[in-house]
Structure formats: C-alpha cells, structure tokens
mmCIF file of C-alpha atoms and ligand atoms in Angstrom:
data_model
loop_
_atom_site.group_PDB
_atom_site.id
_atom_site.type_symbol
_atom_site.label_atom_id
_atom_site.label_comp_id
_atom_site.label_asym_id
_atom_site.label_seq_id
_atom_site.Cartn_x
_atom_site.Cartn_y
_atom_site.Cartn_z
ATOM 1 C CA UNK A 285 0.000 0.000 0.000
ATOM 2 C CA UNK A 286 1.242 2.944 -0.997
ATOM 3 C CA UNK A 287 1.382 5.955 1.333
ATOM 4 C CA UNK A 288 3.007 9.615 1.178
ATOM 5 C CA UNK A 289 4.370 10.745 4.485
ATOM 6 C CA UNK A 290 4.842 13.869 5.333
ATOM 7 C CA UNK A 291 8.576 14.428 6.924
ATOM 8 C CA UNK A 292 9.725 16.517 10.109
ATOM 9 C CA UNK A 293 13.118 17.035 11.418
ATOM 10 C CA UNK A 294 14.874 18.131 14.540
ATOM 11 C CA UNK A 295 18.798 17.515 15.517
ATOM 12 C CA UNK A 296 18.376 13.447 16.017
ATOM 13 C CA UNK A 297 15.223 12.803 15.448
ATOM 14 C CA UNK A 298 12.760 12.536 12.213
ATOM 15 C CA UNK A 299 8.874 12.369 12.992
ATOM 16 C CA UNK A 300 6.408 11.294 10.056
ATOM 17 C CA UNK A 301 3.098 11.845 9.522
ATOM 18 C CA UNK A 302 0.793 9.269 7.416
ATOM 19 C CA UNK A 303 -2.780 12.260 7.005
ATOM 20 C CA UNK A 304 -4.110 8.653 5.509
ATOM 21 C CA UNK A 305 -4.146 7.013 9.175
ATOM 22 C CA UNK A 306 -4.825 10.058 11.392
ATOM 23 C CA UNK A 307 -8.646 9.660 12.344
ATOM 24 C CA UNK A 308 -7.972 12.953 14.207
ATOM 25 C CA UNK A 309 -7.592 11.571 17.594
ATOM 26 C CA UNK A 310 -6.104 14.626 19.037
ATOM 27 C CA UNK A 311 -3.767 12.773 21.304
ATOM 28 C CA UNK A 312 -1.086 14.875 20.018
ATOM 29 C CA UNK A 313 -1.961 18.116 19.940
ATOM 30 C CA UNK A 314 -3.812 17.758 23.635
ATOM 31 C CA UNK A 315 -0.435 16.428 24.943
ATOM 32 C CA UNK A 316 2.375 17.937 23.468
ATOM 33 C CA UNK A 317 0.722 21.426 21.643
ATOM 34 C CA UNK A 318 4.523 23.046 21.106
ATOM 35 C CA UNK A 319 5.123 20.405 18.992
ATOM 36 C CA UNK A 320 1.702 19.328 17.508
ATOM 37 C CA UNK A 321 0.246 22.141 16.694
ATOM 38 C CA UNK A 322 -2.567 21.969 13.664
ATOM 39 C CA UNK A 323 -2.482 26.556 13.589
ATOM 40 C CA UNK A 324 1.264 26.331 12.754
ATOM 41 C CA UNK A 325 3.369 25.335 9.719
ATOM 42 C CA UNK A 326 4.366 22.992 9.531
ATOM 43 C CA UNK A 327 2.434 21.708 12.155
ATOM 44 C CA UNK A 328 4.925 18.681 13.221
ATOM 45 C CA UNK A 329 7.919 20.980 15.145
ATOM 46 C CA UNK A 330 9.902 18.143 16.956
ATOM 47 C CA UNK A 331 13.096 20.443 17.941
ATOM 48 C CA UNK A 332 10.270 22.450 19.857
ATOM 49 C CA UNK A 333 10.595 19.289 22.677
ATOM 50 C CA UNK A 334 12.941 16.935 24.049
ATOM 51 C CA UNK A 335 13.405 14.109 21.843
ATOM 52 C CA UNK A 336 12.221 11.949 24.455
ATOM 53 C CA UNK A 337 8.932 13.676 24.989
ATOM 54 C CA UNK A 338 8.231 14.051 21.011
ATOM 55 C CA UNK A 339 8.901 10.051 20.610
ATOM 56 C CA UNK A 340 6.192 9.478 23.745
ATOM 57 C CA UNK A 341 3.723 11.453 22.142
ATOM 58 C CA UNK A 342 4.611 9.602 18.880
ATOM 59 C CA UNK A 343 3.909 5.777 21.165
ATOM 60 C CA UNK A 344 0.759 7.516 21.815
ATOM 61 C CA UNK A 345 -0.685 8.007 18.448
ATOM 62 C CA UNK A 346 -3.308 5.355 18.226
ATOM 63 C CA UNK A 347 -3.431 4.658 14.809
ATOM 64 C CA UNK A 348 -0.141 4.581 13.508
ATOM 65 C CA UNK A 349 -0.190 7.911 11.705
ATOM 66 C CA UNK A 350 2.630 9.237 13.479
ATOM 67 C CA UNK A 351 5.930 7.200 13.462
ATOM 68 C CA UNK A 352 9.448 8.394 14.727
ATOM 69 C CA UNK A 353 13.243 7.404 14.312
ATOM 70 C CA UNK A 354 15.734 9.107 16.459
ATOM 71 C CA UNK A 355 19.505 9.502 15.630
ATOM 72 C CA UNK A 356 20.646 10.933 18.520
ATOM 73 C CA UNK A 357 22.024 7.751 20.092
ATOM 74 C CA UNK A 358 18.493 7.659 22.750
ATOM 75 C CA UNK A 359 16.334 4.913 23.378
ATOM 76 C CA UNK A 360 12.853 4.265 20.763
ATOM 77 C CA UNK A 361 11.649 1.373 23.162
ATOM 78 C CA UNK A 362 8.173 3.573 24.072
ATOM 79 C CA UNK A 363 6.946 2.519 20.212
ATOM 80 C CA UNK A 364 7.621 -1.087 20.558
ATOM 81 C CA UNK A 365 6.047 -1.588 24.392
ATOM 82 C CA UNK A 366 7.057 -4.819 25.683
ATOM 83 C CA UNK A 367 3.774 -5.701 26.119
ATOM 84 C CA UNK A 368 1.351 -8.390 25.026
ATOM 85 C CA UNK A 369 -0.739 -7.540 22.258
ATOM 86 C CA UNK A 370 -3.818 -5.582 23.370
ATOM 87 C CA UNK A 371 -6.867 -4.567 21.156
ATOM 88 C CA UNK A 372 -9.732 -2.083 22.588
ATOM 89 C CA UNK A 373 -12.696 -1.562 20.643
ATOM 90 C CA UNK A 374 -13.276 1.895 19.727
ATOM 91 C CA UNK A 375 -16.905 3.270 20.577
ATOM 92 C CA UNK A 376 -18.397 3.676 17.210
ATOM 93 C CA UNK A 377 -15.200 3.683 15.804
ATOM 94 C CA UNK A 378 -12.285 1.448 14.610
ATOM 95 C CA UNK A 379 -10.307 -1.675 16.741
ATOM 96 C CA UNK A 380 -7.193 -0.007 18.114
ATOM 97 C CA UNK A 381 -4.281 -2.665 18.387
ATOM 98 C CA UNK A 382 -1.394 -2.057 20.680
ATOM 99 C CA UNK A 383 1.849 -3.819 20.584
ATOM 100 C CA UNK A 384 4.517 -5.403 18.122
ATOM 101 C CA UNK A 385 1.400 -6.425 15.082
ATOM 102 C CA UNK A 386 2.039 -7.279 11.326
ATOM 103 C CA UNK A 387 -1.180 -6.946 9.601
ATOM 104 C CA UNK A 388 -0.662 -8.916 5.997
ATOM 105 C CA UNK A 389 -3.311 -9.811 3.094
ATOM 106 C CA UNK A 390 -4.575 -13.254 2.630
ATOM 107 C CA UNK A 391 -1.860 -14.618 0.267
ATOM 108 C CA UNK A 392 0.804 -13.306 3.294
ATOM 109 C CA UNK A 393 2.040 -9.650 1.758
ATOM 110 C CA UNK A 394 2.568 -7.522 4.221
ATOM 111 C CA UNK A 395 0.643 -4.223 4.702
ATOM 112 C CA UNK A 396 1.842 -3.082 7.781
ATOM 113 C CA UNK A 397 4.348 -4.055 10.667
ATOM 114 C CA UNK A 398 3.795 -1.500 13.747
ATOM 115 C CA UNK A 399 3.065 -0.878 17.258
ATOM 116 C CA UNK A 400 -0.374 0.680 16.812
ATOM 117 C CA UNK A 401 -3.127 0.072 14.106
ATOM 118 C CA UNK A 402 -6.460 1.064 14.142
ATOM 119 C CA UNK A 403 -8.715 -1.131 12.285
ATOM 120 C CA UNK A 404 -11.971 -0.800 9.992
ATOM 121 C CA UNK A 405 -15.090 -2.180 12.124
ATOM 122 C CA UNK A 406 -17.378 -0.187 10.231
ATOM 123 C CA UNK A 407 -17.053 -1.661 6.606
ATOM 124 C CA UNK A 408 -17.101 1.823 5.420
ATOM 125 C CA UNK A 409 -13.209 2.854 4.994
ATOM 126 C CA UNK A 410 -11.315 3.378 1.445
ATOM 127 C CA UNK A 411 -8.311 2.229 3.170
ATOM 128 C CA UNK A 412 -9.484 -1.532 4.603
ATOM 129 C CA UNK A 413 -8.140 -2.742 7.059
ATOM 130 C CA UNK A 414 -7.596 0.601 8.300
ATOM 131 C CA UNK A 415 -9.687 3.230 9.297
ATOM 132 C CA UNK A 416 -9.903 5.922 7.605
ATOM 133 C CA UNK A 417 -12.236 7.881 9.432
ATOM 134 C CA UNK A 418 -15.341 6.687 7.576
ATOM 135 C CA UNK A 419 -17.422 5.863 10.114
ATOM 136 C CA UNK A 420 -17.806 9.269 11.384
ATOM 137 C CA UNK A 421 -18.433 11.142 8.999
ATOM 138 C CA UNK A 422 -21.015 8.753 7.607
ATOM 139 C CA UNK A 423 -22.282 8.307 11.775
ATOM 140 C CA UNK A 424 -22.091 5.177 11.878
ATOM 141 C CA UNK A 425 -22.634 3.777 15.215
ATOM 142 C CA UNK A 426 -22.411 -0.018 16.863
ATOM 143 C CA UNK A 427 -25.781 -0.828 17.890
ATOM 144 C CA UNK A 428 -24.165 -2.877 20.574
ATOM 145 C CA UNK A 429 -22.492 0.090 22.121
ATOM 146 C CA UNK A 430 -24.136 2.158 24.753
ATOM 147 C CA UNK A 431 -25.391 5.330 23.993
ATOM 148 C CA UNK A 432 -22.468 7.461 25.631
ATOM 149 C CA UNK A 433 -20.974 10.106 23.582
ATOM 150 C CA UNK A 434 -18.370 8.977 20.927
ATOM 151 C CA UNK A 435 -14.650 9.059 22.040
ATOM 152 C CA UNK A 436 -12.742 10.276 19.375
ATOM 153 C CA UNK A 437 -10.428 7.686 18.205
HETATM 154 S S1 SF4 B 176 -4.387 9.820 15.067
HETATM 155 FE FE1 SF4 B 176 -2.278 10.259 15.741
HETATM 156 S S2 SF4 B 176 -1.605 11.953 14.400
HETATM 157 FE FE2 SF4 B 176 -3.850 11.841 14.250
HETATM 158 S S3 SF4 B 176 -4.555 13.339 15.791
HETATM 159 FE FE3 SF4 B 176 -4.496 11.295 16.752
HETATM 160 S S4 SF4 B 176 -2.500 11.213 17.781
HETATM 161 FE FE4 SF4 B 176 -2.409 12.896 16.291
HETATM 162 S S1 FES B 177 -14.194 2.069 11.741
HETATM 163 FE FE1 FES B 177 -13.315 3.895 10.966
HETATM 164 S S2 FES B 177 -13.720 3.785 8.830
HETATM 165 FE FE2 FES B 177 -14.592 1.941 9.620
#
C-alpha cells in the first residue's frame, strides 16, 4: 500500500506523519501542543521538545499515523512496548491494536508491521483494514455500544 508521508526534522530525530491514518484523535496536539500544533506550519515541530517527549507522544498516536526514528544515540523502546498484544474496541469507531502487530493480506504480503493500528469495524473505509475515518463522517454507530458520547479515536 502505498502511502506519502509527510517528513519533520529536529537535531536526532525525524517524525512522520501518514494524514491517511490520522482519524484525528487529538492525542497529540492535547499532549504535546509546542510540537503538535494543527495553527502552525508545519504543524509537526519536533526540535520544539525533548526528543524523548516528542517520541512518547509519537507511542501515543493510536493509529499509527505518526511514526518516529531518532539519531541521537536515545532509546525508541516507548513505540515497541514490551507488552502483550492488546486490542480495545473503539466506541463507534475502529479496533485499536497495541503492541509489536504485522497486519498482511490473505496470500501473506505484508501491509503493515507496527506498534499501533487502528482497524476498519465499520465496513465503510477506502483504506481496509484501516480506518480511515469513515465511520464518522457517515455516523455510523455499533448498535451494541451504549449510547455514551463517541470518544474520538
Ligand atoms: S491519530 Fe495520531 S496523528 Fe492523528 S490526531 Fe491522533 S495522535 Fe495525532
Ligand atoms: S471504523 Fe473507521 S472507517 Fe470503519
């Protein structure tokens, strides 16, 4: 699958962006705004932060969209936790998958090998077996769920 990724770089560290996989979570600009920041351009600034607190907000991106690769000698552990895989179901929304996951196509070609996918539950994405942000804008909602206000994915 081809994807364009959108390039940042500080002294010793490179962040990328994949706008295909960001389902607008907001985990980044809530935690780390000098950095993420959608009013500024670029709006990816990783010398704006310690390397170390740019790659946890990276580990914290839930679908993938932002990856990082430091060359400053420090540790990139946080986006591989040693942890077993975990998958949470997203309210209305996509799976989220945590942990070291390759997700391949049925003759065994790889699509992805990363820490943190979120997955299609809807049906509805362009970009199966991702999410692509379908189901809210067409409101979809899991008739299983309860009836709690959506939390953004
Ligand atoms: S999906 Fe990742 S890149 Fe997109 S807003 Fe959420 S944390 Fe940021
Ligand atoms: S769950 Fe997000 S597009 Fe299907």
């Amino acid at each position: 699958m081809s994807r364009k990724l959108q390039v940042y770089e500080a002294d010793g560290l490179t962040v990328t962006f994949d706008a295909q996989r960001c389902i607008h979570h907001g985990h980044c600009v809530r935690t780390l705004p000098s950095v993420f920041n959608t009013a500024a351009r670029p709006w990816v600034q990783p010398g704006r932060a310690t390397a170390d607190e740019v790659m946890a907000v990276v580990a914290g991106c839930p679908t993938g969209a932002l990856q990082a690769a430091r060359s400053d000698g420090g540790s990139a552990t946080a986006l591989v936790p040693d942890v077993p895989v975990q998958l949470r179901i997203g309210r209305h929304g996509p799976i989220f998958v945590r942990g070291a996951v390759e997700v391949s196509v049925d003759d065994g070609s790889p699509l992805a090998a990363d820490s943190r996918v979120a997955l299609c539950r809807c049906g509805l994405s362009a970009r199966k077996p991702f999410c692509d942000n379908s189901h809210r804008s067409a409101g979809w909602r899991d008739a299983a769920a309860s009836p709690a206000p959506d939390t953004a994915g």
